[in-house]
mmCIF file of C-alpha atoms in Angstrom:
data_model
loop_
_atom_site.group_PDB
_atom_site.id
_atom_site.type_symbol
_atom_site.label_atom_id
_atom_site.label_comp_id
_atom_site.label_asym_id
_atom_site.label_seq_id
_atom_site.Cartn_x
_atom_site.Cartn_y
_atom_site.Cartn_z
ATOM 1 C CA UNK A 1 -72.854 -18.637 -9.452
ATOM 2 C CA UNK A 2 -75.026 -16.110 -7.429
ATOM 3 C CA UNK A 3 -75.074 -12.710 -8.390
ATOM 4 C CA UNK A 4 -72.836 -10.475 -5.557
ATOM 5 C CA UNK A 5 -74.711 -6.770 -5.265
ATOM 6 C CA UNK A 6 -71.590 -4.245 -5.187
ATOM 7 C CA UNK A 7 -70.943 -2.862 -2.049
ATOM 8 C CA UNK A 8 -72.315 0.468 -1.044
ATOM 9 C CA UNK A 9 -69.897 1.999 0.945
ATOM 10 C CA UNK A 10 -71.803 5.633 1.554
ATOM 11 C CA UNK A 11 -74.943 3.440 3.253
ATOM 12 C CA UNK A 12 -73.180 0.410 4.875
ATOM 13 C CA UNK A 13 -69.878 1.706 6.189
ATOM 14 C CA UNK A 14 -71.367 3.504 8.698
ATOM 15 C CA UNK A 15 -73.076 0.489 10.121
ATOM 16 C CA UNK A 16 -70.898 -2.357 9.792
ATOM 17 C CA UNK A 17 -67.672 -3.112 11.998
ATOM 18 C CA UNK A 18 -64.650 -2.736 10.278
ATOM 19 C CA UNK A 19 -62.771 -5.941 11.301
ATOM 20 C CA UNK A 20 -61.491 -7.130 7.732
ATOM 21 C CA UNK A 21 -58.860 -6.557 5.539
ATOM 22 C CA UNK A 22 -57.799 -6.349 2.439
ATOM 23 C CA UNK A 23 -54.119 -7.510 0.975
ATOM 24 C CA UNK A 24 -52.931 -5.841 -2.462
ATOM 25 C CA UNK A 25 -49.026 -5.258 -2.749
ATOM 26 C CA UNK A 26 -48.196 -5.858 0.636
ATOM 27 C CA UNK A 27 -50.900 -2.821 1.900
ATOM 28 C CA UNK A 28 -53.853 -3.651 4.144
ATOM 29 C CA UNK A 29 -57.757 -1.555 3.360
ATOM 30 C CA UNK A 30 -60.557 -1.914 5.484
ATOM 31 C CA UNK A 31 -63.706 -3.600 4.305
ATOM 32 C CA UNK A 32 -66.142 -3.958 6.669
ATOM 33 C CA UNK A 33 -68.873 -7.064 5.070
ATOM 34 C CA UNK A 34 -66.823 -10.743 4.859
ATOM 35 C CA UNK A 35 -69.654 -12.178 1.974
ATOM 36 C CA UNK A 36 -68.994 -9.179 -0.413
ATOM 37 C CA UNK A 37 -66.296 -8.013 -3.082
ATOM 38 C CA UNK A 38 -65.215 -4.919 -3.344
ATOM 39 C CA UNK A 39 -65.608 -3.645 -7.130
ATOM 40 C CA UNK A 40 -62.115 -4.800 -8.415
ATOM 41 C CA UNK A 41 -63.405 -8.374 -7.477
ATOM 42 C CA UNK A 42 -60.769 -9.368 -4.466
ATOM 43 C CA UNK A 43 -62.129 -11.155 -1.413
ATOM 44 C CA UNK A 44 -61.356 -10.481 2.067
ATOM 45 C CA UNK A 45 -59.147 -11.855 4.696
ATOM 46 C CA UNK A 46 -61.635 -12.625 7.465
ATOM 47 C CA UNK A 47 -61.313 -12.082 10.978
ATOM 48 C CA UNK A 48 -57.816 -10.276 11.187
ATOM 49 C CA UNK A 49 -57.782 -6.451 13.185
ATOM 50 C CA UNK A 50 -55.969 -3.628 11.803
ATOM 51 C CA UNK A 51 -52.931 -3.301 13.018
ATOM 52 C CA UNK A 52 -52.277 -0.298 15.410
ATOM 53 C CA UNK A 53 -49.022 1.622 16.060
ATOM 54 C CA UNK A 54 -47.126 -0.559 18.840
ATOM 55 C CA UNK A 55 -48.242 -3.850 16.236
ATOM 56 C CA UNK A 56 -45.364 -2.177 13.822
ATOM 57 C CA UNK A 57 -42.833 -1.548 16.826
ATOM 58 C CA UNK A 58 -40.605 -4.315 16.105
ATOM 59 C CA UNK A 59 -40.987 -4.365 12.428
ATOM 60 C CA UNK A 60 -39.699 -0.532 12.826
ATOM 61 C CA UNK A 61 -37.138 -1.443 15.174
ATOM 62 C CA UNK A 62 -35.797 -4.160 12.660
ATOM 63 C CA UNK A 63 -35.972 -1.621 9.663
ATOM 64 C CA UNK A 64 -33.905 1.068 12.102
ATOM 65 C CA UNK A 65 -31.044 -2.096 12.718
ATOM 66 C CA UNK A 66 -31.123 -2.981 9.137
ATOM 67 C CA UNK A 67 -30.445 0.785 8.019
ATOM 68 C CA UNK A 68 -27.661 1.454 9.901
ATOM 69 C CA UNK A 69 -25.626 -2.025 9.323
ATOM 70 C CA UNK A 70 -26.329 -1.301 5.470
ATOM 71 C CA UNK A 71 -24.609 2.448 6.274
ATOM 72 C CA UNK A 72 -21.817 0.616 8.167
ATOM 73 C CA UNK A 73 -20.830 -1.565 5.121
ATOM 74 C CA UNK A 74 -21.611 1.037 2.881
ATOM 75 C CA UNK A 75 -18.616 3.376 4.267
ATOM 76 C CA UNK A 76 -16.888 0.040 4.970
ATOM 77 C CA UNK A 77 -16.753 -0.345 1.006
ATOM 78 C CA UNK A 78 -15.979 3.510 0.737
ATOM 79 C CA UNK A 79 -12.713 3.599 2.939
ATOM 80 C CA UNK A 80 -11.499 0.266 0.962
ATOM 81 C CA UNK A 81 -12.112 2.133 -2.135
ATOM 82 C CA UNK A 82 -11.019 5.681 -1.301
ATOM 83 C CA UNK A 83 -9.279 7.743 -2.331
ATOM 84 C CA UNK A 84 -11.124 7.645 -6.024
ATOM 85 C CA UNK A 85 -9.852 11.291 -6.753
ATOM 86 C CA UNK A 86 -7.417 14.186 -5.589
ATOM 87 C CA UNK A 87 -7.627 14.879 -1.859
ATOM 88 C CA UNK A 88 -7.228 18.865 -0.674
ATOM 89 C CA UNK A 89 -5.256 19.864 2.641
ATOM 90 C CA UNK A 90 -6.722 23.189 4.088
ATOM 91 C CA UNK A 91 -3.681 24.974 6.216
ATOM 92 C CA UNK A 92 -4.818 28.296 7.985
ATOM 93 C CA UNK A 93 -1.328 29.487 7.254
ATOM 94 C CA UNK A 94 0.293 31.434 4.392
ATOM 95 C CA UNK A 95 2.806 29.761 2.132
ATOM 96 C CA UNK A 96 6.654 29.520 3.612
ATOM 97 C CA UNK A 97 6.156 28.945 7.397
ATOM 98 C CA UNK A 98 6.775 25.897 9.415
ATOM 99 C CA UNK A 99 3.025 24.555 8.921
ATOM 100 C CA UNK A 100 3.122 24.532 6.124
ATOM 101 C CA UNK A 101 6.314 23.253 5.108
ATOM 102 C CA UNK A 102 5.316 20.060 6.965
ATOM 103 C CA UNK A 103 2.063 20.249 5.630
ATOM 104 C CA UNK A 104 3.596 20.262 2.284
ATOM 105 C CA UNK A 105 5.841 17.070 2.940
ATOM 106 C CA UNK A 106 3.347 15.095 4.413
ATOM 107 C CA UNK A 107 1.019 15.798 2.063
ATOM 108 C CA UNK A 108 3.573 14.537 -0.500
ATOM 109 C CA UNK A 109 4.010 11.613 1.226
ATOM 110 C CA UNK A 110 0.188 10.940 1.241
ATOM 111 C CA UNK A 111 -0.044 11.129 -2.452
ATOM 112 C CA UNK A 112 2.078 8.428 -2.774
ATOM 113 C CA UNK A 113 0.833 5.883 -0.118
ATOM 114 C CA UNK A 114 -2.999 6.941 -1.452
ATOM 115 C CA UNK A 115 -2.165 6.936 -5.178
ATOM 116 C CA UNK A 116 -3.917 10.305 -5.464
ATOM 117 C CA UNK A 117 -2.661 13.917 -5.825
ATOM 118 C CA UNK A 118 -2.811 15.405 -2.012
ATOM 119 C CA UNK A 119 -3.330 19.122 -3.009
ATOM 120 C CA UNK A 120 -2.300 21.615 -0.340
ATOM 121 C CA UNK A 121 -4.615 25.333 -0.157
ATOM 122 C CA UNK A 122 -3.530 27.974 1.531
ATOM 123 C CA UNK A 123 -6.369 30.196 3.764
ATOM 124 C CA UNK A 124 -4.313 32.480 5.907
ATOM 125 C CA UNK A 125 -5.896 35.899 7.978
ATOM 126 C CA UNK A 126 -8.273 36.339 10.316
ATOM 127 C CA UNK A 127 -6.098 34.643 13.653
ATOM 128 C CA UNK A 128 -6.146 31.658 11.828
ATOM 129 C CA UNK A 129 -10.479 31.206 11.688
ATOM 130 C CA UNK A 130 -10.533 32.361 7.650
ATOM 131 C CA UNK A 131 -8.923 29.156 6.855
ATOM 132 C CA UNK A 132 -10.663 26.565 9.927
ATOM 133 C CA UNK A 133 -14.122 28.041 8.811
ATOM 134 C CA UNK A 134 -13.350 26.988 5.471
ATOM 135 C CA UNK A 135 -12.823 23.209 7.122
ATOM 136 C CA UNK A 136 -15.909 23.051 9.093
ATOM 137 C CA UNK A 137 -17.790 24.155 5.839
ATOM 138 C CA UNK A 138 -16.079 21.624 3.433
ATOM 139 C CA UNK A 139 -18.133 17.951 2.599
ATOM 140 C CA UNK A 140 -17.379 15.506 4.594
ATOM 141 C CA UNK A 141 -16.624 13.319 2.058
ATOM 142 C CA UNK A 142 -13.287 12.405 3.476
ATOM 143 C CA UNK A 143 -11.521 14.646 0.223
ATOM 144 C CA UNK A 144 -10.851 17.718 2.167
ATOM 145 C CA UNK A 145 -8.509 17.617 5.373
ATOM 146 C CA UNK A 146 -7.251 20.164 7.330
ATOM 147 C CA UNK A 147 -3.723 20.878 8.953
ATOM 148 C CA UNK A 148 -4.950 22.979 11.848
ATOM 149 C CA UNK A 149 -2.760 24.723 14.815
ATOM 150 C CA UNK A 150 -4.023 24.541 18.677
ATOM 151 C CA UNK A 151 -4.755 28.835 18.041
ATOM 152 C CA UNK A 152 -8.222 28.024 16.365
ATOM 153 C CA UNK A 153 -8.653 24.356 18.060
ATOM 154 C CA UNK A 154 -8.516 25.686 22.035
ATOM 155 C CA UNK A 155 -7.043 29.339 21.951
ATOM 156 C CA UNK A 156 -10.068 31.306 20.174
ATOM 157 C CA UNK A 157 -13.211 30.111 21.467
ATOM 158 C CA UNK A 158 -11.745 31.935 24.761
ATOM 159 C CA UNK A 159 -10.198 34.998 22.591
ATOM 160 C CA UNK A 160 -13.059 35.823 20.656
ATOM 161 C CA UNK A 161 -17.055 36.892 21.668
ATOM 162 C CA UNK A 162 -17.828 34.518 18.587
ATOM 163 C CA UNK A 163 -16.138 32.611 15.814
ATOM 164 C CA UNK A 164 -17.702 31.460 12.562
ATOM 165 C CA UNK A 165 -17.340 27.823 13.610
ATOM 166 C CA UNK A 166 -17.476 25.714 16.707
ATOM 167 C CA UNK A 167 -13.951 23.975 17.382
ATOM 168 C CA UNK A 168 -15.940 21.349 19.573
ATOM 169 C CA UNK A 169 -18.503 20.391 17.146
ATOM 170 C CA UNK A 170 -17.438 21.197 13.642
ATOM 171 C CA UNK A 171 -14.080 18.385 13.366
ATOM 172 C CA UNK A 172 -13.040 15.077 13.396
ATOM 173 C CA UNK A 173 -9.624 14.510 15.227
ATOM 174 C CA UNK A 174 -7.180 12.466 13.044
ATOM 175 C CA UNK A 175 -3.596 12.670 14.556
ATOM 176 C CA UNK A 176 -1.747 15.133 16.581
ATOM 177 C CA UNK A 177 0.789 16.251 14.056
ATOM 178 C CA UNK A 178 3.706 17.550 15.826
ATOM 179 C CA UNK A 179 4.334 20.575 18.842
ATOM 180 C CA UNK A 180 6.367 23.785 18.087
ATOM 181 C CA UNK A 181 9.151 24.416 19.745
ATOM 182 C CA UNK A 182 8.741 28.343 20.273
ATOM 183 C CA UNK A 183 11.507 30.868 20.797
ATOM 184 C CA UNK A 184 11.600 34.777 21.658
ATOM 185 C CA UNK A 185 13.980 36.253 19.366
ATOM 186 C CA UNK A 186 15.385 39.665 17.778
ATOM 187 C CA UNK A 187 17.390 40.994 15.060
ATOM 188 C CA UNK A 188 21.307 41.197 16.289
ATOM 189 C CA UNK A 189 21.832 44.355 15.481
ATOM 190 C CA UNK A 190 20.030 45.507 19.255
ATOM 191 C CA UNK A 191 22.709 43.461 20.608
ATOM 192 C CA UNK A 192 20.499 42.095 23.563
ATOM 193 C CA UNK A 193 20.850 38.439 24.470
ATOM 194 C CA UNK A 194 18.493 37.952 27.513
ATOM 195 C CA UNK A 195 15.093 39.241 28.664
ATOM 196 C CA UNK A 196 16.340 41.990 31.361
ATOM 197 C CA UNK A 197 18.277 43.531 28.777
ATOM 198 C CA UNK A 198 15.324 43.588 26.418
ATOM 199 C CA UNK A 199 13.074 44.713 28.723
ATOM 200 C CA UNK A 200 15.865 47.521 29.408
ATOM 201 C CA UNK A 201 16.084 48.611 25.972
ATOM 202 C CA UNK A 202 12.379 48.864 25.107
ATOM 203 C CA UNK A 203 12.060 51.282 28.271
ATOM 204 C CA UNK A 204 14.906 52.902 27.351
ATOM 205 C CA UNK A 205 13.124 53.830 24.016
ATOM 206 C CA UNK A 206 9.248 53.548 24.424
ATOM 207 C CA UNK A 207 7.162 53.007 21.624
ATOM 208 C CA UNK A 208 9.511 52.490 19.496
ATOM 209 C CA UNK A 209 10.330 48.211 19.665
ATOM 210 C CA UNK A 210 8.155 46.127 17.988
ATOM 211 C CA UNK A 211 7.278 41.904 18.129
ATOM 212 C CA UNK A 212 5.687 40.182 15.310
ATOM 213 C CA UNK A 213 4.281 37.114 15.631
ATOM 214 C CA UNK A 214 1.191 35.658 13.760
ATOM 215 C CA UNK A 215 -0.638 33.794 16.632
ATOM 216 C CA UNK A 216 -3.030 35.171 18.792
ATOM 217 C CA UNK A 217 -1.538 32.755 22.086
ATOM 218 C CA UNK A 218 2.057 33.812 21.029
ATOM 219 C CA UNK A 219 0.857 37.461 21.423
ATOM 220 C CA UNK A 220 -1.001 36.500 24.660
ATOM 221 C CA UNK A 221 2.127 35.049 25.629
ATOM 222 C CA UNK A 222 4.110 38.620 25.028
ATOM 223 C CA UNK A 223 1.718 40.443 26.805
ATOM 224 C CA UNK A 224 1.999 38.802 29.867
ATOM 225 C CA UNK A 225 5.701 39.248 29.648
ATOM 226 C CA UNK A 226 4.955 43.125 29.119
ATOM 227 C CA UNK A 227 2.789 42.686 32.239
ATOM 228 C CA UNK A 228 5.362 41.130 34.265
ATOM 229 C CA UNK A 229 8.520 43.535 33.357
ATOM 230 C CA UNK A 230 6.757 46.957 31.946
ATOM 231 C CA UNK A 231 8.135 46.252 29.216
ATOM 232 C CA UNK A 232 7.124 48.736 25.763
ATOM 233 C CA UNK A 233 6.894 46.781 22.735
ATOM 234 C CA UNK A 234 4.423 47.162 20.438
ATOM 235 C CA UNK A 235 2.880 43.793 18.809
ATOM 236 C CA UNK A 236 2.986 43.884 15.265
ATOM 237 C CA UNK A 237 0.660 40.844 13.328
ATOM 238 C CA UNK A 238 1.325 38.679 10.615
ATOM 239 C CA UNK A 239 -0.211 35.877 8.484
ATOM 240 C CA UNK A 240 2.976 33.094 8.664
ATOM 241 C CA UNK A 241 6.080 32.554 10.494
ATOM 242 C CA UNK A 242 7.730 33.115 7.202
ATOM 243 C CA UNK A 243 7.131 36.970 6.959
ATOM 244 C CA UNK A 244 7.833 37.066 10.536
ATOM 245 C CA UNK A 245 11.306 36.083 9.800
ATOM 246 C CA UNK A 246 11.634 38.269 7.230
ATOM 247 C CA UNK A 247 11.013 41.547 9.161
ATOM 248 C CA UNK A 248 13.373 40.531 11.902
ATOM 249 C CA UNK A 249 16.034 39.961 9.343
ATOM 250 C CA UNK A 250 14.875 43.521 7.844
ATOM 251 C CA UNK A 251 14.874 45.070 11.153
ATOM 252 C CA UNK A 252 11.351 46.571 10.568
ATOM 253 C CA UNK A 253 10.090 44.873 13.215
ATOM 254 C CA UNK A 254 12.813 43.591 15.448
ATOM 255 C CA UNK A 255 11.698 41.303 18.188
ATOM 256 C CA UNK A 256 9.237 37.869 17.343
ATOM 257 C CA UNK A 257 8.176 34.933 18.995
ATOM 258 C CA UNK A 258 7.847 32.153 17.305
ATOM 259 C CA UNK A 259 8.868 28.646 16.455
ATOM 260 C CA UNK A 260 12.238 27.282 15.693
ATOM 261 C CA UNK A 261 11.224 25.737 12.428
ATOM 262 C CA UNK A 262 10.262 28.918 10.680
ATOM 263 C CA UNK A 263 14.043 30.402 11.129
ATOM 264 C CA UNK A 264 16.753 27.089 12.167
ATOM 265 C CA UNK A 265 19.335 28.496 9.188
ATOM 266 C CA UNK A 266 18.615 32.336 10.624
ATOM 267 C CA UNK A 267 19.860 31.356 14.055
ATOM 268 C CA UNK A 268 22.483 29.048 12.963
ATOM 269 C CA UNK A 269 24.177 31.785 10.733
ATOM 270 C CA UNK A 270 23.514 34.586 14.088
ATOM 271 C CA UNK A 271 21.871 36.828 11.551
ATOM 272 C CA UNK A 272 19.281 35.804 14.541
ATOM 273 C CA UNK A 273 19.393 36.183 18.029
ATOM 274 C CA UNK A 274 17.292 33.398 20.280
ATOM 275 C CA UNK A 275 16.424 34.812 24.029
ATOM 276 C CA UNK A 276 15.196 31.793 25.403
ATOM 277 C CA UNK A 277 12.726 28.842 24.350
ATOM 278 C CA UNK A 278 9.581 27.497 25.332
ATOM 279 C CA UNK A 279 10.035 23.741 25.745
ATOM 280 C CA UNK A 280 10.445 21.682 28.366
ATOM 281 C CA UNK A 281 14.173 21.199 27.756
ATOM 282 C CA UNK A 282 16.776 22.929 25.758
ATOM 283 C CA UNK A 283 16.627 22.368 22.058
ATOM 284 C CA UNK A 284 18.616 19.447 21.137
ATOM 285 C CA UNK A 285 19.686 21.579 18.288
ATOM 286 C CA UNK A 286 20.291 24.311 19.841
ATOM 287 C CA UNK A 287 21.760 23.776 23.517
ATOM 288 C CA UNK A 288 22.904 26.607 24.112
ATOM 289 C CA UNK A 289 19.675 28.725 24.377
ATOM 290 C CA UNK A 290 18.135 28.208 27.712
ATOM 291 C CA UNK A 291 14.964 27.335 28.476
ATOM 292 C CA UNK A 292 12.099 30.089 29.820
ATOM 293 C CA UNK A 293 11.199 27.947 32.512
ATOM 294 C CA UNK A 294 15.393 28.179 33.628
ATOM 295 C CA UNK A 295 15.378 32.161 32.810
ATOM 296 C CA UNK A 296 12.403 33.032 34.941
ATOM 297 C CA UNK A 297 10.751 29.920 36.669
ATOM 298 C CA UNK A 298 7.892 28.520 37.260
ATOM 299 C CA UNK A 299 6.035 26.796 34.861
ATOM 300 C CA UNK A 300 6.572 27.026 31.371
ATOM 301 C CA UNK A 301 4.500 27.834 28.508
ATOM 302 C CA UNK A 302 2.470 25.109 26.646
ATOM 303 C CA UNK A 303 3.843 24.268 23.017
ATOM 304 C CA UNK A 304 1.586 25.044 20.282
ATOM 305 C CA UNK A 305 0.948 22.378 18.003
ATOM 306 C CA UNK A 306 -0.168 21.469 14.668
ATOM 307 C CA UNK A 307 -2.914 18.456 14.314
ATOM 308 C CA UNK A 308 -5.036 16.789 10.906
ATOM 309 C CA UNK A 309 -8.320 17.047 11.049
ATOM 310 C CA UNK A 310 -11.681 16.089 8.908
ATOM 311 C CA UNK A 311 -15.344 18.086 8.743
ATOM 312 C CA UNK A 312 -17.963 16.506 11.344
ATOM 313 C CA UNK A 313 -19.118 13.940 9.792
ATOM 314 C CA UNK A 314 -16.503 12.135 7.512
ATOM 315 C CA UNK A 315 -16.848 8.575 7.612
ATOM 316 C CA UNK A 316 -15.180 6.674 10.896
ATOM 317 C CA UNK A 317 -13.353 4.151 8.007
ATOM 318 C CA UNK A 318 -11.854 7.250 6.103
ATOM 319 C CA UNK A 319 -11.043 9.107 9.264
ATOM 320 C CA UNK A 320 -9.258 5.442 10.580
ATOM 321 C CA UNK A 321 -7.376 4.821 7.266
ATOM 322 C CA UNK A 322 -6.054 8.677 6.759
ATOM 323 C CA UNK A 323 -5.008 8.243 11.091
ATOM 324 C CA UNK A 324 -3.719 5.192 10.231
ATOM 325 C CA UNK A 325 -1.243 6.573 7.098
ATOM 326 C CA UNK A 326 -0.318 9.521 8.832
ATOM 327 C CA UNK A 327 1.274 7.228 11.495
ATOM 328 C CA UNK A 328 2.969 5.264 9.072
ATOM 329 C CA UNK A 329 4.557 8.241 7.666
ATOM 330 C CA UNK A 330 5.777 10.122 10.559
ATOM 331 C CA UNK A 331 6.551 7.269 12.652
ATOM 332 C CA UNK A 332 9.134 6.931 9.062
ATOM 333 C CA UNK A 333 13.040 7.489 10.083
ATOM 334 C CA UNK A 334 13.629 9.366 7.461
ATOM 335 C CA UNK A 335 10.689 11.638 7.508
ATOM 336 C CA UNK A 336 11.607 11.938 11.074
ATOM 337 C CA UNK A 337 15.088 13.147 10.698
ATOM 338 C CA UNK A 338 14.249 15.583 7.767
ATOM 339 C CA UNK A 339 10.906 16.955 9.083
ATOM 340 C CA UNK A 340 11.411 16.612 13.426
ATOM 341 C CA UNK A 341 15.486 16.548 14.175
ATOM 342 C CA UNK A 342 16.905 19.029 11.354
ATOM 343 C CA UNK A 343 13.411 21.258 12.071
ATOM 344 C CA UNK A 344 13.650 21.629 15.931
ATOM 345 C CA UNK A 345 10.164 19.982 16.001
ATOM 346 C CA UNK A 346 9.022 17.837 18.343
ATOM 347 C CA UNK A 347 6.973 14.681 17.497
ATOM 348 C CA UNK A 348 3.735 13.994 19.073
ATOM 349 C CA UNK A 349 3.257 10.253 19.116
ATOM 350 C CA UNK A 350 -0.703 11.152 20.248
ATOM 351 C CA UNK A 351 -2.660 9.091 17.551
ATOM 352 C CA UNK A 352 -6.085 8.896 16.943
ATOM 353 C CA UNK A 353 -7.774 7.362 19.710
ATOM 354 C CA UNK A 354 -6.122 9.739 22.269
ATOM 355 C CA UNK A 355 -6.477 13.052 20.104
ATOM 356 C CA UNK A 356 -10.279 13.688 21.293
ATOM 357 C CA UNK A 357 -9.369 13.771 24.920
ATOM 358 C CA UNK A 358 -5.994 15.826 24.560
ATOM 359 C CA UNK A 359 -7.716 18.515 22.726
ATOM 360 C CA UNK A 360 -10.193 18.635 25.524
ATOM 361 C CA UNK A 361 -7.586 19.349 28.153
ATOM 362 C CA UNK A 362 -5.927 21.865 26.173
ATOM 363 C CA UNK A 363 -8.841 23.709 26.025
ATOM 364 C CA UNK A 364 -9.088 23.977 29.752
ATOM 365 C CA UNK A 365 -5.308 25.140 29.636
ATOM 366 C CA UNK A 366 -5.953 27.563 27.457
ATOM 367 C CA UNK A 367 -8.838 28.967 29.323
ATOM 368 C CA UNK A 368 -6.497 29.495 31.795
ATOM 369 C CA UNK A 369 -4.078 31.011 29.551
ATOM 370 C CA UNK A 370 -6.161 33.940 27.779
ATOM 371 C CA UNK A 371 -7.832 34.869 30.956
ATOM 372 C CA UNK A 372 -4.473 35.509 32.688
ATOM 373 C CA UNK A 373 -2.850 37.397 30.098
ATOM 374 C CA UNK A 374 -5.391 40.187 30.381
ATOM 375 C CA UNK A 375 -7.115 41.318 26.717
ATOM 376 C CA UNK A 376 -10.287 40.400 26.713
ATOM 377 C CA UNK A 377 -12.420 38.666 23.889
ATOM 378 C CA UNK A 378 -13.167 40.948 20.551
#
């Protein structure tokens, strides 16, 4: 067998073409003399170009397909095995109020459908954005949901000069929960049982009424009233419908508006006085309180309304199977009865695949809304 010289690659590189290849492990090198070897003895493959970037187009196109079908089934496989551990439910309310008391019962209804502990957190403060930040900042690992209220979902972005979290970006939509019924009330001992004679009193002693309420578009709705009738009422803030209830009962602050649910056994026993409601009709439990819309026409104000959501980026198959348990549940007759009829809530029935596009009008009502009632963003 003839003797092969080693190729010099410092004096004949510069020379020769480089038109052949080498294979090792799937790589290509350049060699660029067909009769030699390089040093660790392999022989080239003859007459074949190297490849240049458009050559690898389609074998990069194929990879791309084959990357994202594998991420598909992989979160396929994940929603048919989740939950694998205790799931957390984020409400931007304190403990007590109507939120959360449905947050609480669906929650326990979850647990048992899911087979795993559905742990409810409270993050009150801050007009609801302490407790939606801490949503948008969770994993997105389909074990943290959020029971979040249309304040922080449409209201804010208009109400503040900046929030710590973008309401458009930073959520998944999973099911419009229920809307509030809302109702403007005061303690019974100022004897007052419609607007005019509200309005009356508070002139009659300025500065000295106060409304609590413990969302920002409740206040904004108060202040409009105030613009409308001069009326001198002071607003008082809260974190939860519960201690809103509690200082109307007290009398330390004696006017509110908020929703039935937080006070149905106050106004049934009259230790609570209801002015008129918000909805669209009178409350089938309550008939006798008349609708705003009826008391001083025109339009009346939107509900607020509670909705589950998920961090950006939780997987479509989670965000499907928790959209489609939460319809199971409230669509329920007796979940209906205890938590809609014998609440004064109102069900949705928006489910997932019409919750995006709802939420995007809102926000153009609520535009509307803040910009009419006169404060401006803080």
């Amino acid at each position: 067998m003839p003797q092969l010289r080693p190729f010099d690659y410092a004096q004949e590189s510069e020379t020769l073409p480089r038109r052949y290849l080498y294979v090792r492990f799937g790589s290509f090198s350049t060699d660029s003399r067909p009769s030699a070897l390089r040093r660790d003895g392999r022989r080239p493959i003859l007459n074949q170009k190297p490849r240049k970037w458009r050559d690898a187009l389609p074998r990069f196109f194929i990879a791309s397909i084959l990357a994202v079908v594998s991420l598909v089934v992989c979160a396929s496989v994940a929603a048919q095995d989740y939950p694998t551990r205790p799931i957390r439910v984020i409400i931007s309310l304190g403990a007590g109020g109507g939120g959360d008391v449905f947050a609480r019962a669906l929650a326990d209804e979850l647990s048992k459908t899911l087979h795993q502990p559905v742990i409810v957190e409270n993050r009150p403060g801050g007009a609801l954005n302490i407790g939606t930040r801490a949503c948008a900042e969770s994993a997105p690992d389909g074990y943290t949901v959020c029971v979040l209220s249309s304040e922080p979902m449409v209201y804010n972005q208009f109400a503040f000069k900046s929030l710590p979290f973008d309401p458009e970006k930073d959520f998944e939509p999973i099911s419009l929960l229920f809307f509030n019924t809302l109702a403007l009330v005061t303690n019974r001992s100022l004897k007052v049982r419609t607007i005019p004679e509200l309005v009356a009193l508070s002139k009659a002693k300025p500065s000295t009424l106060s409304y609590g309420t413990f969302s920002f578009p409740l206040a904004h709705f108060m202040e409009k009233l105030k613009q409308e009738t001069g009326a001198d009422i002071v607003r008082i803030p809260f974190r939860s419908g519960s201690e809103v209830v509690n200082a109307v009962l007290s009398g330390s602050t004696p006017v509110a508006i908020l929703a039935l649910s937080n006070m149905v056994p106050q106004l049934q026993s009259g230790h609570i006085t209801a002015l008129v409601v918000t909805g669209k009709t009178r409350s089938p439990l309550f008939p006798d309180i008349p609708t705003l819309a009826e008391v001083r026409g025109g339009e009346n104000y939107p509900a607020t309304w509670f909705g589950l959501f998920a961090p950006a980026g939780t997987p479509k198959p989670i965000i499907a199977r928790l959209a489609h348990e939460v319809a199971r549940i409230v669509d329920d007759r007796g979940f209906r009865q205890r938590m809609y009829i014998d609440r004064a809530v109102e069900p949705s029935g928006v489910r997932l695949e019409e919750f995006a596009r709802f939420i995007r009008d809102e926000r153009k009502t609520a535009e509307l809304i803040v910009r009419a009632s006169g404060p401006q963003p803080k």
